[in-house]
Short mmCIF file of C-alpha atoms in Angstrom, two decimals:
data_model
loop_
_atom_site.label_atom_id
_atom_site.label_comp_id
_atom_site.label_asym_id
_atom_site.label_seq_id
_atom_site.Cartn_x
_atom_site.Cartn_y
_atom_site.Cartn_z
CA UNK A 1 63.21 32.33 -6.10
CA UNK A 2 65.17 29.82 -8.45
CA UNK A 3 64.07 26.56 -9.36
CA UNK A 4 67.02 25.11 -7.59
CA UNK A 5 66.18 27.31 -4.43
CA UNK A 6 62.37 25.70 -4.51
CA UNK A 7 64.13 22.15 -5.06
CA UNK A 8 66.89 22.20 -2.37
CA UNK A 9 65.21 24.40 0.22
CA UNK A 10 66.72 26.89 2.94
CA UNK A 11 66.84 23.58 5.23
CA UNK A 12 69.31 21.47 2.94
CA UNK A 13 73.09 21.57 3.60
CA UNK A 14 73.83 21.75 -0.24
CA UNK A 15 75.05 25.29 -1.37
CA UNK A 16 73.53 26.98 -3.95
CA UNK A 17 75.67 26.70 -7.44
CA UNK A 18 75.41 27.96 -11.18
CA UNK A 19 76.21 26.81 -14.32
CA UNK A 20 75.97 28.49 -17.63
CA UNK A 21 73.73 26.42 -20.22
CA UNK A 22 73.51 26.40 -23.95
CA UNK A 23 70.98 27.90 -25.87
CA UNK A 24 67.87 25.69 -25.56
CA UNK A 25 68.96 23.64 -22.79
CA UNK A 26 67.23 23.66 -19.48
CA UNK A 27 67.46 22.65 -15.78
CA UNK A 28 65.11 20.30 -14.24
CA UNK A 29 64.46 18.85 -11.17
CA UNK A 30 65.23 14.79 -10.79
CA UNK A 31 61.44 14.37 -9.74
CA UNK A 32 58.19 12.67 -11.08
CA UNK A 33 56.81 15.76 -12.24
CA UNK A 34 59.85 16.64 -14.54
CA UNK A 35 59.86 13.02 -15.83
CA UNK A 36 56.18 13.54 -17.12
CA UNK A 37 57.00 16.83 -18.46
CA UNK A 38 59.94 15.59 -20.64
CA UNK A 39 58.28 12.43 -21.42
CA UNK A 40 55.46 14.50 -23.06
CA UNK A 41 58.07 16.90 -25.04
CA UNK A 42 59.64 13.66 -26.37
CA UNK A 43 56.67 12.47 -27.39
CA UNK A 44 55.54 15.01 -29.34
CA UNK A 45 58.56 15.27 -30.98
CA UNK A 46 58.26 11.61 -32.07
CA UNK A 47 54.62 12.32 -33.47
CA UNK A 48 56.09 14.98 -35.36
CA UNK A 49 58.68 12.79 -36.77
CA UNK A 50 56.24 10.17 -37.30
CA UNK A 51 57.68 7.62 -35.13
CA UNK A 52 55.32 6.75 -32.61
CA UNK A 53 56.42 3.17 -32.55
CA UNK A 54 59.60 4.32 -30.21
CA UNK A 55 57.38 6.06 -27.87
CA UNK A 56 56.88 2.95 -25.76
CA UNK A 57 60.86 2.36 -25.67
CA UNK A 58 61.46 6.14 -24.70
CA UNK A 59 58.74 5.89 -21.97
CA UNK A 60 60.59 2.64 -20.43
CA UNK A 61 64.17 4.46 -20.92
CA UNK A 62 63.20 7.87 -19.39
CA UNK A 63 61.48 5.75 -16.34
CA UNK A 64 64.41 3.67 -15.71
CA UNK A 65 66.83 6.89 -16.42
CA UNK A 66 64.64 9.09 -13.48
CA UNK A 67 64.63 5.90 -11.20
CA UNK A 68 68.17 5.52 -11.34
CA UNK A 69 68.62 9.70 -10.70
CA UNK A 70 66.41 9.37 -7.66
CA UNK A 71 68.17 6.34 -6.32
CA UNK A 72 71.69 8.19 -6.76
CA UNK A 73 70.86 11.46 -4.59
CA UNK A 74 70.39 13.45 -7.89
CA UNK A 75 69.44 17.30 -7.29
CA UNK A 76 69.21 18.38 -10.99
CA UNK A 77 68.79 17.24 -14.68
CA UNK A 78 70.06 19.34 -17.73
CA UNK A 79 68.92 18.69 -21.02
CA UNK A 80 68.44 20.17 -24.51
CA UNK A 81 64.84 20.57 -25.21
CA UNK A 82 64.80 23.14 -28.00
CA UNK A 83 66.67 22.66 -31.29
CA UNK A 84 67.49 25.76 -34.09
CA UNK A 85 65.51 25.28 -37.30
CA UNK A 86 66.02 21.59 -38.61
CA UNK A 87 68.89 20.42 -35.86
CA UNK A 88 68.27 17.71 -33.99
CA UNK A 89 68.29 17.79 -30.26
CA UNK A 90 71.52 16.17 -28.81
CA UNK A 91 71.18 12.82 -27.11
CA UNK A 92 72.72 14.31 -24.26
CA UNK A 93 72.09 14.95 -20.56
CA UNK A 94 74.01 15.99 -17.49
CA UNK A 95 72.85 15.23 -14.08
CA UNK A 96 73.99 16.70 -10.67
CA UNK A 97 74.10 14.37 -7.82
CA UNK A 98 75.49 14.62 -3.91
CA UNK A 99 77.92 12.30 -3.32
CA UNK A 100 79.21 11.36 0.69
CA UNK A 101 82.32 9.54 1.85
CA UNK A 102 81.54 6.44 3.54
CA UNK A 103 81.37 6.85 7.38
CA UNK A 104 81.57 10.43 7.44
CA UNK A 105 85.37 10.40 6.36
CA UNK A 106 86.98 12.12 3.47
CA UNK A 107 86.59 11.81 0.07
CA UNK A 108 90.11 11.75 -0.68
CA UNK A 109 90.60 8.04 -0.60
CA UNK A 110 87.72 7.93 -3.49
CA UNK A 111 89.32 10.44 -5.52
CA UNK A 112 92.80 8.54 -5.37
CA UNK A 113 90.87 5.49 -6.56
CA UNK A 114 89.38 7.32 -9.51
CA UNK A 115 92.94 8.44 -10.48
CA UNK A 116 94.22 5.10 -10.03
CA UNK A 117 91.73 3.04 -11.94
CA UNK A 118 89.51 5.10 -13.96
CA UNK A 119 92.46 7.59 -15.22
CA UNK A 120 90.75 10.54 -13.50
CA UNK A 121 92.28 13.86 -14.05
CA UNK A 122 91.65 17.67 -13.37
CA UNK A 123 89.48 18.99 -16.04
CA UNK A 124 91.46 20.46 -18.68
CA UNK A 125 93.61 21.96 -15.55
CA UNK A 126 91.03 23.15 -13.61
CA UNK A 127 91.81 21.44 -10.38
CA UNK A 128 88.44 22.23 -8.84
CA UNK A 129 87.11 19.20 -10.41
CA UNK A 130 88.42 15.56 -10.90
CA UNK A 131 87.21 14.34 -14.55
CA UNK A 132 86.95 10.61 -15.74
CA UNK A 133 85.27 8.88 -18.62
CA UNK A 134 83.73 5.28 -19.10
CA UNK A 135 81.67 3.43 -21.78
CA UNK A 136 79.02 0.89 -21.71
CA UNK A 137 76.18 -0.38 -23.44
CA UNK A 138 72.13 -0.42 -22.64
CA UNK A 139 69.20 -2.31 -23.82
CA UNK A 140 66.35 0.12 -25.14
CA UNK A 141 63.53 -2.26 -26.06
CA UNK A 142 64.58 -4.91 -28.49
CA UNK A 143 67.72 -2.35 -29.41
CA UNK A 144 71.06 -1.96 -27.65
CA UNK A 145 72.72 1.36 -27.64
CA UNK A 146 75.88 2.51 -26.46
CA UNK A 147 76.45 5.27 -23.72
CA UNK A 148 79.49 7.33 -23.70
CA UNK A 149 79.70 8.56 -19.50
CA UNK A 150 81.96 11.65 -18.50
CA UNK A 151 82.00 12.12 -14.83
CA UNK A 152 83.34 15.45 -12.74
CA UNK A 153 83.43 15.59 -8.91
CA UNK A 154 84.07 18.77 -7.12
CA UNK A 155 83.93 19.07 -3.22
CA UNK A 156 81.58 21.22 -1.23
CA UNK A 157 83.12 24.56 -0.17
CA UNK A 158 83.09 23.30 3.62
CA UNK A 159 86.24 21.64 6.03
CA UNK A 160 86.59 17.93 5.78
CA UNK A 161 86.07 17.34 2.15
CA UNK A 162 83.57 14.73 3.23
CA UNK A 163 80.84 15.77 0.38
CA UNK A 164 81.10 16.42 -3.26
CA UNK A 165 79.05 17.46 -6.13
CA UNK A 166 79.10 14.93 -9.25
CA UNK A 167 78.06 15.93 -12.71
CA UNK A 168 77.75 12.99 -15.02
CA UNK A 169 77.37 13.63 -18.63
CA UNK A 170 75.84 10.79 -20.76
CA UNK A 171 75.88 10.60 -24.65
CA UNK A 172 73.83 7.97 -26.30
CA UNK A 173 75.30 6.55 -29.53
CA UNK A 174 74.36 3.64 -31.71
CA UNK A 175 76.66 0.68 -31.86
CA UNK A 176 75.87 -1.12 -35.18
CA UNK A 177 78.33 1.01 -37.29
CA UNK A 178 81.51 -0.78 -37.96
CA UNK A 179 83.03 2.35 -39.18
CA UNK A 180 81.87 4.26 -35.92
CA UNK A 181 80.99 7.38 -37.62
CA UNK A 182 79.21 8.28 -34.53
CA UNK A 183 82.52 8.54 -32.74
CA UNK A 184 83.20 12.39 -33.78
CA UNK A 185 79.97 13.31 -32.76
CA UNK A 186 80.36 11.96 -29.29
CA UNK A 187 83.47 13.43 -28.90
CA UNK A 188 81.75 16.74 -29.57
CA UNK A 189 79.35 16.34 -27.09
CA UNK A 190 82.12 15.27 -24.50
CA UNK A 191 83.82 18.74 -25.15
CA UNK A 192 80.06 20.62 -24.89
CA UNK A 193 79.74 18.74 -21.28
CA UNK A 194 83.39 20.01 -20.34
CA UNK A 195 82.50 23.38 -21.31
CA UNK A 196 79.12 23.46 -19.27
CA UNK A 197 80.81 22.02 -16.34
CA UNK A 198 83.80 24.76 -16.63
CA UNK A 199 81.34 27.26 -15.95
CA UNK A 200 80.66 26.04 -12.57
CA UNK A 201 80.38 28.32 -9.62
CA UNK A 202 79.67 27.64 -5.83
CA UNK A 203 77.42 31.02 -4.87
CA UNK A 204 79.25 32.97 -2.30
CA UNK A 205 77.52 32.91 1.19
#
């Protein structure tokens, strides 16, 4: 039985699906057990890098992130937890959540609004997904960091287009660099998220 099978269970109406993840990436449920596990990994990594001063900030940020995941009907989170040699773990996460049309109607109006107001479009020609981007800032302790978000929406394989699966990729970056030297790195992370989501497949019934 896979992690997703255990997470969703046979009684739920969410069909199974698969993603091809890069080396060092893993899937986790959006629950308290995964939160504790990932916080422990991050704490150990900060200790290895002699930065225990960041541990409290990281725990607060992780707790806030998982609370948001549970509030948004998230079903899974995808993260890089292992890096090769001296490479750094990317500050990038991808979450999967269920989105339902209000009032039991169709999601078509929501998609039209995303196209009109967010510039949403097909994922590089893949019409299974509508894709859009946004930027924001978030406080981490006494500091503020930037977040570049890429979201992807694909309808469930069922009549009515009432429900969809949304993948949300968030890349974190500094904002105190006037030369924006971080921008090419964020662009590469967005391309990586595009590549991961493009491998998505619903399981055949």
